[in-house]
Short mmCIF file of C-alpha atoms and ligand atoms in Angstrom, two decimals:
data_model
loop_
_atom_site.label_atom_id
_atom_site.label_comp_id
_atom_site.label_asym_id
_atom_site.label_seq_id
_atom_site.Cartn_x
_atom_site.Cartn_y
_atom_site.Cartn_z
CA UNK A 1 0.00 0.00 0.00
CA UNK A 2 1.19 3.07 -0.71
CA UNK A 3 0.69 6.58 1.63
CA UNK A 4 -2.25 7.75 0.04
CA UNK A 5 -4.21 4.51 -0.17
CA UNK A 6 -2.80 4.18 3.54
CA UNK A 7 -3.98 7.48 4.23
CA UNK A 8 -7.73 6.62 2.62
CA UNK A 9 -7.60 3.55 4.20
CA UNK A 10 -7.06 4.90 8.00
CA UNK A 11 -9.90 7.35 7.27
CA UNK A 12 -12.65 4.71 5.54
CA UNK A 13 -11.43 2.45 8.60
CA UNK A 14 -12.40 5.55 11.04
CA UNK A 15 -15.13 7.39 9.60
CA UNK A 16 -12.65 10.68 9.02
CA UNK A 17 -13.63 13.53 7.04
CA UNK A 18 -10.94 16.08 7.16
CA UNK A 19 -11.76 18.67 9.14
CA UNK A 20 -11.19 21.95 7.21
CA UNK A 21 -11.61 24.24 10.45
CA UNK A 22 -8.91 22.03 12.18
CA UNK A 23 -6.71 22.60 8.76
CA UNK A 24 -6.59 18.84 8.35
CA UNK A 25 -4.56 18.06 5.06
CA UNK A 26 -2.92 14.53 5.50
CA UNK A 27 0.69 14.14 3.95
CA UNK A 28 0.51 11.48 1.19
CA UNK A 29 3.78 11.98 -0.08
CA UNK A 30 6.22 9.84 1.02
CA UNK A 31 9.39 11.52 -0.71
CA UNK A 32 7.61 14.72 1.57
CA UNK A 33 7.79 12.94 4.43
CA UNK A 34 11.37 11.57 4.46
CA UNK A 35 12.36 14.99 3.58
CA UNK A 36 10.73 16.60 6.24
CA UNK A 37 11.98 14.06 9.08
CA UNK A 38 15.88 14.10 7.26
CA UNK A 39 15.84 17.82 7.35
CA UNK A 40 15.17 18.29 11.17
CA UNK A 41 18.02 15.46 11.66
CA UNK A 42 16.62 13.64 14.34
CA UNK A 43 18.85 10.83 16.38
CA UNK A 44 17.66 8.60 19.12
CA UNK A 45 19.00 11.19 21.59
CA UNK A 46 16.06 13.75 20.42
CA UNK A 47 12.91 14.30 22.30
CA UNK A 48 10.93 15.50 19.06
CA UNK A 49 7.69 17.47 19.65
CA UNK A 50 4.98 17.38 17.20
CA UNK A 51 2.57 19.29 16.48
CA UNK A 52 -1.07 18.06 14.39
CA UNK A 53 0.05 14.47 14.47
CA UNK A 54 -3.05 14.00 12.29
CA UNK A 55 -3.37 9.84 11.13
CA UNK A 56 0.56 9.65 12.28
CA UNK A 57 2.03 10.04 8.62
CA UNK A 58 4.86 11.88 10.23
CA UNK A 59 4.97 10.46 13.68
CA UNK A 60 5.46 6.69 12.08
CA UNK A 61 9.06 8.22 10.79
CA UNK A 62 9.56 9.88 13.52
CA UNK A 63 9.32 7.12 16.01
CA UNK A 64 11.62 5.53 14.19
CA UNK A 65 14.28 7.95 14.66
CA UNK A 66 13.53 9.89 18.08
CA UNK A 67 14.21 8.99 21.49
CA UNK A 68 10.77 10.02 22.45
CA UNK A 69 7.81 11.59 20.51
CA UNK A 70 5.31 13.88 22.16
CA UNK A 71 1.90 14.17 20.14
CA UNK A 72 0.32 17.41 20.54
CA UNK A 73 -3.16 16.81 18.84
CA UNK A 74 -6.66 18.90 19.13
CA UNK A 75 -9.02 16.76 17.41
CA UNK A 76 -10.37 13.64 19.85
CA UNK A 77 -10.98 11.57 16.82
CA UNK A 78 -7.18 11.55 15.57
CA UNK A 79 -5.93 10.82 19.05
CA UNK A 80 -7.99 7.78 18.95
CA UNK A 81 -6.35 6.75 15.69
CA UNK A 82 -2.85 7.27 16.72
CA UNK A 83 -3.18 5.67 20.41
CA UNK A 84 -4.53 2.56 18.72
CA UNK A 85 -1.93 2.81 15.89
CA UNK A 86 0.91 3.12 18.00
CA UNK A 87 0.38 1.23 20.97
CA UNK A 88 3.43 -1.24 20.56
CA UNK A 89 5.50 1.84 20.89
CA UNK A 90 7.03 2.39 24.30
CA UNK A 91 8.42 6.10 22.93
CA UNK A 92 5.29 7.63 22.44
CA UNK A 93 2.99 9.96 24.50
CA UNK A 94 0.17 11.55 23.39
CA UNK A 95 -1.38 14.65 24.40
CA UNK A 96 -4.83 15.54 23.49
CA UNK A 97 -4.72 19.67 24.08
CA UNK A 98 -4.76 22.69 22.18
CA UNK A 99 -1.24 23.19 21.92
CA UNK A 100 -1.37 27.11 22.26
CA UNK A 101 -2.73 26.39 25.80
CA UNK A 102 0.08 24.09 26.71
CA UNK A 103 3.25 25.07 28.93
CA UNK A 104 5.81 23.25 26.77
CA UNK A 105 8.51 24.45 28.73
CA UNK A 106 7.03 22.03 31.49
CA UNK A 107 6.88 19.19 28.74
CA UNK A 108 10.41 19.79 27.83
CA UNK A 109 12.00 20.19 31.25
CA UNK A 110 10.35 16.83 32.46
CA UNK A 111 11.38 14.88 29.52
CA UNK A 112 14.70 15.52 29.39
CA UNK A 113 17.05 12.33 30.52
CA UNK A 114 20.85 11.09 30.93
CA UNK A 115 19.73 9.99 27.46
CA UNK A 116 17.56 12.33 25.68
CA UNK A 117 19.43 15.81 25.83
CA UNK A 118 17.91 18.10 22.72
CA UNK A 119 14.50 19.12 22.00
CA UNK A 120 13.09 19.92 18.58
CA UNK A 121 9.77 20.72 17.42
CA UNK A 122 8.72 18.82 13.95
CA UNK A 123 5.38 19.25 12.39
CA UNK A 124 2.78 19.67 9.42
CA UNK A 125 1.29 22.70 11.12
CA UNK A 126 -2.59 23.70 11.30
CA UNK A 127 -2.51 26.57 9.02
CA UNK A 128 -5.01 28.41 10.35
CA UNK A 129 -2.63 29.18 13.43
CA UNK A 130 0.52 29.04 12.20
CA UNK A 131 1.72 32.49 13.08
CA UNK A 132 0.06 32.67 16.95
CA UNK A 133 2.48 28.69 16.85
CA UNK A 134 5.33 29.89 15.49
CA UNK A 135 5.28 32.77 18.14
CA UNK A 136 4.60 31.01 21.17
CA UNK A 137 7.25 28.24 20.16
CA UNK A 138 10.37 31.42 19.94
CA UNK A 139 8.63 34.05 22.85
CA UNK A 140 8.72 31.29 25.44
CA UNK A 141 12.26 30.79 24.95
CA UNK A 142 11.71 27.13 24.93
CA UNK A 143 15.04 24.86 25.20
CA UNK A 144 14.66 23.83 21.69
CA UNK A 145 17.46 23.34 18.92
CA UNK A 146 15.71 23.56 15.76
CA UNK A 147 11.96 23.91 14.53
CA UNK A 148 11.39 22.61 11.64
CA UNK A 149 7.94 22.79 9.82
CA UNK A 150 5.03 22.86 6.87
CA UNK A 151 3.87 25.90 6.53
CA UNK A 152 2.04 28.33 3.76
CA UNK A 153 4.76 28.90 0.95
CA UNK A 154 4.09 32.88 1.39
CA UNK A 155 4.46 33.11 4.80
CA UNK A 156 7.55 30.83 4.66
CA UNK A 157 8.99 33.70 2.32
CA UNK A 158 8.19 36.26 4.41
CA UNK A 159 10.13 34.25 7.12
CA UNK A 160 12.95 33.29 5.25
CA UNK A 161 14.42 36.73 4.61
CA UNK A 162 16.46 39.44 6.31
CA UNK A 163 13.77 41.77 7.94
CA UNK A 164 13.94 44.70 6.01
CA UNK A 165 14.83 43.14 3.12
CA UNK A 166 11.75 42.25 1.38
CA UNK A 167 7.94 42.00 2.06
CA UNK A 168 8.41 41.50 6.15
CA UNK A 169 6.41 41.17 9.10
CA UNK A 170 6.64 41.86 12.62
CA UNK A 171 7.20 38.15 12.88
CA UNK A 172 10.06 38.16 10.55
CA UNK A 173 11.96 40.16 13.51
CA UNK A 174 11.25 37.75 16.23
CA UNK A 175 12.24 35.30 13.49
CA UNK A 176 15.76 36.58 13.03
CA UNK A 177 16.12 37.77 16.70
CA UNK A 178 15.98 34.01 17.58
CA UNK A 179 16.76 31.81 14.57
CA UNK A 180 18.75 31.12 11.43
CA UNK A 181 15.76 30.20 9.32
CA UNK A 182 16.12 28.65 6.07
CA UNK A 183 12.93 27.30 3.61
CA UNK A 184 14.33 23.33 2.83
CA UNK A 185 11.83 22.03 0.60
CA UNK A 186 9.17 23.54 -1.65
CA UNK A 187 5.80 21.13 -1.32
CA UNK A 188 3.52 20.68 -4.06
CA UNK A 189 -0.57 20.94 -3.25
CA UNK A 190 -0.68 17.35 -4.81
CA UNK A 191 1.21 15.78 -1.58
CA UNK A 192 -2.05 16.07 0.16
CA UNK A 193 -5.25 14.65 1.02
CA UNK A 194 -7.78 16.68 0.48
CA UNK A 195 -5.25 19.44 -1.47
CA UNK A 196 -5.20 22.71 0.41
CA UNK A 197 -5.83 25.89 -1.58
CA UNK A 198 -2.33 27.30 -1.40
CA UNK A 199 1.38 25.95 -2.14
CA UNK A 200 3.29 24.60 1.22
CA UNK A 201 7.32 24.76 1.96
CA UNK A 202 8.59 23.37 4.88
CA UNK A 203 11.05 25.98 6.75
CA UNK A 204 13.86 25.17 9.51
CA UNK A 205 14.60 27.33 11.91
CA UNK A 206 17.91 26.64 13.88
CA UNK A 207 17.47 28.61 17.26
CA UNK A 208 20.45 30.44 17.93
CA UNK A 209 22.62 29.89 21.64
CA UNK A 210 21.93 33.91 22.02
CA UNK A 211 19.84 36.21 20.69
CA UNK A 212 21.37 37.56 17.25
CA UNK A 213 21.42 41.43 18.70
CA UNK A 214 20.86 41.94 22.65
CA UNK A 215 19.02 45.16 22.95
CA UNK A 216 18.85 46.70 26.57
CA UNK A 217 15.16 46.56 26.83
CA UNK A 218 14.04 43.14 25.31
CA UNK A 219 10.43 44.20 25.63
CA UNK A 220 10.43 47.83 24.77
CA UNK A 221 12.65 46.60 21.44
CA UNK A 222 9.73 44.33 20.32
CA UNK A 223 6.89 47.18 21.47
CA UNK A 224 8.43 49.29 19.16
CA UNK A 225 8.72 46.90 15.82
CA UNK A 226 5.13 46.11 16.78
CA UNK A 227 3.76 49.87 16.69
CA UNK A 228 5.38 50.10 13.55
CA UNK A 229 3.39 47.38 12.00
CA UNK A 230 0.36 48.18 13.53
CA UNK A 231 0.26 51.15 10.84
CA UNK A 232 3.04 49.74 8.23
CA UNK A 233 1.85 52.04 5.60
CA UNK A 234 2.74 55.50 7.48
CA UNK A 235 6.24 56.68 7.70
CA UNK A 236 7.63 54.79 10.65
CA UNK A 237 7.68 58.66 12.85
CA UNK A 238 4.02 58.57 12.32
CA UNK A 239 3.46 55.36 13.29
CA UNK A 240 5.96 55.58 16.36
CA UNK A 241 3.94 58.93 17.24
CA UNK A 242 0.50 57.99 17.19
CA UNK A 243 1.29 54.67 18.75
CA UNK A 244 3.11 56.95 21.75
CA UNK A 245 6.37 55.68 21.40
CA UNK A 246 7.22 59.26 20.95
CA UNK A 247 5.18 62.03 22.55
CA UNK A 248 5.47 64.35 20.09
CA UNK A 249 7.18 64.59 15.83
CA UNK A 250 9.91 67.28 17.61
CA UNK A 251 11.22 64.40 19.92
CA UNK A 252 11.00 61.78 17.35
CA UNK A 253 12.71 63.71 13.90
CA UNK A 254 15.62 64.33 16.71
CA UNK A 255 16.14 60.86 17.58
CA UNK A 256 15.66 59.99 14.37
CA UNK A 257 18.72 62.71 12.98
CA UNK A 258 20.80 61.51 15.86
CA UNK A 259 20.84 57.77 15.14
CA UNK A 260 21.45 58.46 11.49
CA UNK A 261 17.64 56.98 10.49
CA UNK A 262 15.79 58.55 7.55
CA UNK A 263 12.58 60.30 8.57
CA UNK A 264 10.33 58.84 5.48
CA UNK A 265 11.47 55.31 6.27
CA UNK A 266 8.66 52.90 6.62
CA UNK A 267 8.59 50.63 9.28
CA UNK A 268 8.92 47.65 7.08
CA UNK A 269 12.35 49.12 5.55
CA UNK A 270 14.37 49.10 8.94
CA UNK A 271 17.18 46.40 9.62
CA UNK A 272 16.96 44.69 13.09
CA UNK A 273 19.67 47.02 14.46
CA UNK A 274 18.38 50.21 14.37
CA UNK A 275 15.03 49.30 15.77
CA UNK A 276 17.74 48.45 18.20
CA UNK A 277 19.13 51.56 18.56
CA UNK A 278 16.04 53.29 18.54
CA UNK A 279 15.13 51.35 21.52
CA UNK A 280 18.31 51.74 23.25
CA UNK A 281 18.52 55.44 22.95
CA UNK A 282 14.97 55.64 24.64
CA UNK A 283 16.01 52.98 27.43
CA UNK A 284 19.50 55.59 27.82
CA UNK A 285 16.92 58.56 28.06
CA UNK A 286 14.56 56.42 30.89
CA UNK A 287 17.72 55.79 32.87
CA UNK A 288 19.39 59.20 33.02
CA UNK A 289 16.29 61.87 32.03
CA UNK A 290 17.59 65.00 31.23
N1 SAM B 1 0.64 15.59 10.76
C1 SAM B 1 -0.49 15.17 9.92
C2 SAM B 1 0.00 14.99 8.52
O1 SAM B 1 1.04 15.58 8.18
O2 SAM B 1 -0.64 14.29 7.74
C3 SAM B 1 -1.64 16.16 10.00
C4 SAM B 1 -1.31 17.61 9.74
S1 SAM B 1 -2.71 18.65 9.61
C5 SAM B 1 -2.07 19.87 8.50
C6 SAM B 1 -2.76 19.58 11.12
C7 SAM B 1 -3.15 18.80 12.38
O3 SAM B 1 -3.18 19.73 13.48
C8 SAM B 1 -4.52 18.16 12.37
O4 SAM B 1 -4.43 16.83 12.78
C9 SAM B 1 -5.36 18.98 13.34
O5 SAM B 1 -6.39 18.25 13.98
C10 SAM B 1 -4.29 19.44 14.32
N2 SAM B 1 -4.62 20.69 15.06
C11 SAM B 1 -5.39 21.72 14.66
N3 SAM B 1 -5.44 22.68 15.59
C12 SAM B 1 -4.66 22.26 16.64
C13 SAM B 1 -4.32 22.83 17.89
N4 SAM B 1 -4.76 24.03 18.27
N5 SAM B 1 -3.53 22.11 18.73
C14 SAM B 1 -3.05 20.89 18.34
N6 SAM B 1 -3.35 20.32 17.15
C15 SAM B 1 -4.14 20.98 16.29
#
């Protein structure tokens, strides 16, 4: 059998529809697969955590490899499937939870052995939240080496490059703050059951031992990148302004000739490091006002 007559198989067996509001699309491509699981370079001294186990399509290859696999799965009907399937597995646990309500920190801590030693987070994500995922996973600062994931082809783009390059996000920053990303395989609509509406890649990020720039005031630094996207099309004084970064254009056009910045720039056109010095020269000014 093959993975897509595996795949309608499973679901015949079980009664499974895909759920679209769950963004169920099974893998059926095996040369996917492999790729995926060779790409995040799992050993048998990795606790791997994934995400949407679905059927198990990715979990089968990942037992294989891992020390331990932790299932993360919303949908009752899939962790009935995969407790079932993989019950002769003694590296398995499954954990039937929204994973955006889980402390995975916890999880992480309390797996870790003599044996296992790295975490890494593997999975065909649920579209519909990949962003609110992909943000929890680097603002909790989890002990993780790499993610490495399936993902909408556009929003791997936007992920993949230097912020300020291109077409960027706010997430693109918190990307590169914390991660060497990299898009590893480009996934055609055809590798799944039922096909999704738009093109998938699968992206690695390799979390890096320190943040790439350390800005004094971690949380002021990302308050400020965030203003600026809440109103990306206005000059990024404007948006810095109205959002009250700055409490009035005088103040801002000044730090802005001091640190070198062009006043027209839009938000969206600033390298990581001088939202870091804008940052820092407003941390300076809280810790010795004038
Ligand atoms: N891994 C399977 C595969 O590749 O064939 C299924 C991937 S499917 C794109 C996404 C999976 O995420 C589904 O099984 C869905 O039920 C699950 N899911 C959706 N929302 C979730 C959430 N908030 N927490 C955990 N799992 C979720």
């Amino acid at each position: 059998m093959n993975l897509y007559e595996e795949t309608k198989f499973i679901m015949k067996q079980n009664n499974i529809i895909a759920n679209k509001n769950l963004g169920q699309n099974f893998l059926i491509d095996e040369n996917i697969v492999n790729g995926i699981v060779d790409s995040a370079n799992i050993t048998d001294q990795d606790l791997v955590i994934e995400i949407g186990p679905g059927l198990g399509t990715l979990t089968s290859k990942l037992l294989e490899k891992a020390g331990k696999v932790i299932c993360i799965e919303l949908d009752p009907k899939m962790v009935n499937i995969i407790t079932k399937r993989f019950k002769l597995y003694s590296n398995i646990e499954i954990i039937n939870q929204d994973v955006l309500k889980l402390d995975l920190n916890k999880i992480i801590q309390s797996n870790k052995t003599e044996k296992i030693k790295k975490a890494k987070v593997v999975a065909n994500l649920p579209y519909y939240i990949t962003t609110p995922i992909i943000m929890k996973l680097l603002e909790e600062k989890l002990e993780i080496e790499s993610i490495t994931v399936m993902i909408q082809k556009e929003v791997a783009q936007r992920l993949a490059t230097t912020p300020g390059d291109k077409e960027t996000g706010s997430i693109t920053y918190t990307v590169w703050y914390y991660t060497n990303p990299k898009i590893v395989l480009e996934v055609p609509n055809s590798s799944f059951v039922p096909e999704p509406e738009v093109t998938s890649s699968v992206i690695k990020f390799d979390i890096l031992k320190e943040p790439r720039i350390r800005p004094k005031d971690e949380k002021l630094f990302f308050k400020i990148i965030k203003v600026a996207f809440m109103q990306k099309r206005k000059t990024l004084v404007n948006a810095l302004i109205n959002g009250r970064i700055f409490e009035n254009r005088e103040k801002a056009e000044k730090v802005f000739k001091e640190l070198e910045i062009d006043p027209k720039i839009r938000g969206e056109k600033l390298k990581i490091e001088e939202y870091k010095k804008i940052a820092d020269y407003i941390s300076s000014e809280e810790e010795n006002p004038s």
